[in-house]
Tab-separated table of C-alpha atoms and ligand atoms in Angstrom:
chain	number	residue	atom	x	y	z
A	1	UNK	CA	0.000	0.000	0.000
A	2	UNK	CA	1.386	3.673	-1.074
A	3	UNK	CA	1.289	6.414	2.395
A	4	UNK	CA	0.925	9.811	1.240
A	5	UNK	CA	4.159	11.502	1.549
A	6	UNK	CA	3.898	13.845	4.284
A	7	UNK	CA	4.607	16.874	2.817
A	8	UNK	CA	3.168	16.543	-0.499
A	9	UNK	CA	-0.044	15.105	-2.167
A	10	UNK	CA	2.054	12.299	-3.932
A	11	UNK	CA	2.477	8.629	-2.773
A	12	UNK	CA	5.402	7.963	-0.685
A	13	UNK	CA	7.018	5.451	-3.153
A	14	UNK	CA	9.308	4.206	-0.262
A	15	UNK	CA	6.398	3.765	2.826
A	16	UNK	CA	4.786	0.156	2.399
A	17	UNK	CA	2.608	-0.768	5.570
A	18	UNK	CA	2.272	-4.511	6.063
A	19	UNK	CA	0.731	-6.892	8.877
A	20	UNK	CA	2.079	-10.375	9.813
A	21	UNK	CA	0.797	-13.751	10.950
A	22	UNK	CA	2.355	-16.248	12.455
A	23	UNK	CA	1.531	-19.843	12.223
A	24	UNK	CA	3.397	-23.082	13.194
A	25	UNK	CA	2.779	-26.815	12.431
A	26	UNK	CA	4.743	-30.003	12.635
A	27	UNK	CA	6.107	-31.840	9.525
A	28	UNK	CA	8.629	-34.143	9.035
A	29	UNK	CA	10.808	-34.800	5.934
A	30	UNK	CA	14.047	-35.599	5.001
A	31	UNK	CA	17.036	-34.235	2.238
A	32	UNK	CA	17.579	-37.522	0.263
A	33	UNK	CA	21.120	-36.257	-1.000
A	34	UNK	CA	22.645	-34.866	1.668
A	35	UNK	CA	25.457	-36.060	2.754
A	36	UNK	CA	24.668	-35.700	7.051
A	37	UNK	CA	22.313	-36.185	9.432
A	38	UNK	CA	19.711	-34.134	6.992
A	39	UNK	CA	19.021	-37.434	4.835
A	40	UNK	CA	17.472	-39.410	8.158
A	41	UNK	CA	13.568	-39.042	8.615
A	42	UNK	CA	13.085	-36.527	10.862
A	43	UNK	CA	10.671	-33.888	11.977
A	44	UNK	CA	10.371	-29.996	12.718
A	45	UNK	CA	8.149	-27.882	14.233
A	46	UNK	CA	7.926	-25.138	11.393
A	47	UNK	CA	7.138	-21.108	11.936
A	48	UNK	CA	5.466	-20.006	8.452
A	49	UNK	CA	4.985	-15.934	8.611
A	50	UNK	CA	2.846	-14.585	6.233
A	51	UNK	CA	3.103	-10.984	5.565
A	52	UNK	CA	0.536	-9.186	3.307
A	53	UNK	CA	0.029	-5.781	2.406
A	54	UNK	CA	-3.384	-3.828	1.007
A	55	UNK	CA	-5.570	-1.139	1.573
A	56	UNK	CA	-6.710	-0.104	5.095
A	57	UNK	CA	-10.387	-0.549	5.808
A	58	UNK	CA	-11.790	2.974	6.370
A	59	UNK	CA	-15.455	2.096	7.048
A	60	UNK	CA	-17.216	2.631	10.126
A	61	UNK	CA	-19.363	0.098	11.680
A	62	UNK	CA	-17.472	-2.958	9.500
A	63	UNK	CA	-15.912	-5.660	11.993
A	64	UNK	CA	-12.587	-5.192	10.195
A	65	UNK	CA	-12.336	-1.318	10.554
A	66	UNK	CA	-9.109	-0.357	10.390
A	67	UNK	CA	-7.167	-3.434	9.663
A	68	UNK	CA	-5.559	-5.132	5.899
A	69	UNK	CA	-6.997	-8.377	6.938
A	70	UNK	CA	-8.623	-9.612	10.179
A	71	UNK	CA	-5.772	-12.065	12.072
A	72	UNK	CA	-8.255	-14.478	12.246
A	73	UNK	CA	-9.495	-14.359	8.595
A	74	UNK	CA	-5.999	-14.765	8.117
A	75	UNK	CA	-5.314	-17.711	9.862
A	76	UNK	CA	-8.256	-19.530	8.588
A	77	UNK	CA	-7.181	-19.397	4.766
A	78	UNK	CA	-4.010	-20.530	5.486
A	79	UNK	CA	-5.163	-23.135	7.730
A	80	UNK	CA	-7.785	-23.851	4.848
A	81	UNK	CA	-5.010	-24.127	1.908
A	82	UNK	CA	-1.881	-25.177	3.774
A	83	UNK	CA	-1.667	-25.954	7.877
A	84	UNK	CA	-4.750	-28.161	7.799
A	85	UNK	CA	-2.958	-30.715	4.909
A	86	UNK	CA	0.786	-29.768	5.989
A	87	UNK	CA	0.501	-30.132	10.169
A	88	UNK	CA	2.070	-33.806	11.232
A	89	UNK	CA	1.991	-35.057	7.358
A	90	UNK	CA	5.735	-36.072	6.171
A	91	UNK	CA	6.510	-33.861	3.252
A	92	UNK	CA	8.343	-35.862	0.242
A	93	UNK	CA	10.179	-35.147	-2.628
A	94	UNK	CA	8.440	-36.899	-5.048
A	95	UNK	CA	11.225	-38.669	-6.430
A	96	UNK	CA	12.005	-40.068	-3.240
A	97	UNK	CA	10.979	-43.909	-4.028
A	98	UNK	CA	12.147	-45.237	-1.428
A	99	UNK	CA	10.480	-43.151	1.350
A	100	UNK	CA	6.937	-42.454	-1.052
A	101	UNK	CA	7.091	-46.718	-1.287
A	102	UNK	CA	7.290	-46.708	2.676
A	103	UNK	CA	4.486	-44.203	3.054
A	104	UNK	CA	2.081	-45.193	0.664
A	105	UNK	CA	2.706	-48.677	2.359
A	106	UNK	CA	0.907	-47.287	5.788
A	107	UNK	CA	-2.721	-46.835	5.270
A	108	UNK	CA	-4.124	-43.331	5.591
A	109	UNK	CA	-0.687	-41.837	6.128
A	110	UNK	CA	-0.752	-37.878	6.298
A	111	UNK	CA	1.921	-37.292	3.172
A	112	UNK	CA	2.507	-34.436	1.296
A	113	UNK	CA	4.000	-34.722	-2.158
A	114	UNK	CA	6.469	-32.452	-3.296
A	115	UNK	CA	7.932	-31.280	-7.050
A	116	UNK	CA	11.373	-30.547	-5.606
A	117	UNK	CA	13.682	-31.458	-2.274
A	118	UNK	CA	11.771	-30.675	1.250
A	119	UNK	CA	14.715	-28.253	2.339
A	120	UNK	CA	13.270	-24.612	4.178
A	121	UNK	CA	14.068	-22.844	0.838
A	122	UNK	CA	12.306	-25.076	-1.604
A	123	UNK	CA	9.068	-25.380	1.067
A	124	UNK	CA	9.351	-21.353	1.159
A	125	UNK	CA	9.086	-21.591	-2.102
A	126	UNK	CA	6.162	-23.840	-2.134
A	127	UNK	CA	4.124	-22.078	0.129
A	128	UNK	CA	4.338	-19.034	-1.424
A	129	UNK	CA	2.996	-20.539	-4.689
A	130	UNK	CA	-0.070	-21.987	-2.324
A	131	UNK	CA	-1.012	-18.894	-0.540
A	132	UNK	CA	-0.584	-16.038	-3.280
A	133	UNK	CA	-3.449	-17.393	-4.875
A	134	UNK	CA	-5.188	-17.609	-1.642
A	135	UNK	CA	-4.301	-13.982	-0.713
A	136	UNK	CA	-4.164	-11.682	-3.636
A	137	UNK	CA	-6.420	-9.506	-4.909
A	138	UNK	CA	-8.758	-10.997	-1.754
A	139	UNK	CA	-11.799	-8.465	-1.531
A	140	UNK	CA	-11.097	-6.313	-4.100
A	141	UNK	CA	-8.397	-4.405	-1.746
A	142	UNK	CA	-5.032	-4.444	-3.537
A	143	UNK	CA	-4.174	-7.467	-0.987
A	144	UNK	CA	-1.297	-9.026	-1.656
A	145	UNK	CA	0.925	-11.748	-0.382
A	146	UNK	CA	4.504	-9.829	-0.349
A	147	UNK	CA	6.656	-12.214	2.195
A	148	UNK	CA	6.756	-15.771	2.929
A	149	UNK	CA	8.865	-16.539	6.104
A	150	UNK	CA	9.695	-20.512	6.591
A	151	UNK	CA	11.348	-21.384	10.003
A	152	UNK	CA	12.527	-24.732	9.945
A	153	UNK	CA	14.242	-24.261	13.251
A	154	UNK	CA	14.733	-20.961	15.609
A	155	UNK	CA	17.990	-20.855	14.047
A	156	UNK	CA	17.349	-21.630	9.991
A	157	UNK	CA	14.937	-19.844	8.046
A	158	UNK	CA	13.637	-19.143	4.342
A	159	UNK	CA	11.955	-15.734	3.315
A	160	UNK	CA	10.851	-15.003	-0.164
A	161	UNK	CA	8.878	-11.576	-0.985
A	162	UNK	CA	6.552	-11.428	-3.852
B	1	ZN	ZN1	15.226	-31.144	8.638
């Protein structure tokens, strides 16, 4: 969203106001080719922030007054598109054979197939894919996804901006 510049009638080119929501689920996965400790199974609990800009609601009397995006409204689209199917499922690469014959061998296993290698940057990636469609253009208010933060632990993260 453009700010009018303070002392002129023009857009502030440089002022972008954005809110953030944080989310966090468990997955598990694993980096086929790496050569450490990365290539065993093993699980995360993940920190996804989604960041989103858009026009401020200037209407009186509506519940989101003020605000981009309700929190909550939010939270339920992503949890709608993403948590809901992502939260304890074991994401795959999907040439992973050996691990997708393993999985599909366990009846109603949570999996998630991936088109590339499960590592933070490559799930950032992913998830921005999911959710821009989810978020843009969402009530006719300029809203757009512009940043896609993936923790995969407190100290390893993946951010892409739109
Ligand atoms: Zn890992």
């Amino acid at each position: 969203m453009q700010v009018p510049c303070a002392t002129c009638t023009y857009p502030n080119p440089y002022s972008m106001l954005t809110i953030t929501r944080k989310l966090e689920f468990d997955a598990g996965h694993r980096i086929p080719d790496h050569n450490s400790q990365c290539r065993n199974l093993h699980g995360h609990r993940y920190t996804l922030l989604i960041t989103l800009t858009g026009d401020v609601v200037q209407q009186d009397g509506q519940s989101d007054n003020g605000m981009i995006m309700d929190f909550g409204d939010i939270k339920a689209l992503a949890n709608e598109h993403l948590v809901n199917m992502w939260d304890h499922a074991f994401i795959v690469y999907k040439n992973d054979t050996a691990v997708r014959a393993f999985l599909d061998s366990m009846p109603n296993h949570k999996t998630v197939v991936i088109d590339r290698v499960p590592t933070v940057e490559n799930m950032a990636q992913v998830v921005f894919d999911i959710l821009k469609g989810v978020y843009n253009d969402r009530f006719g208010r300029h809203l757009a996804l512009t940043k896609v933060t993936l923790y995969e632990t407190p100290n390893c993260w993946a951010e892409i901006d739109g």
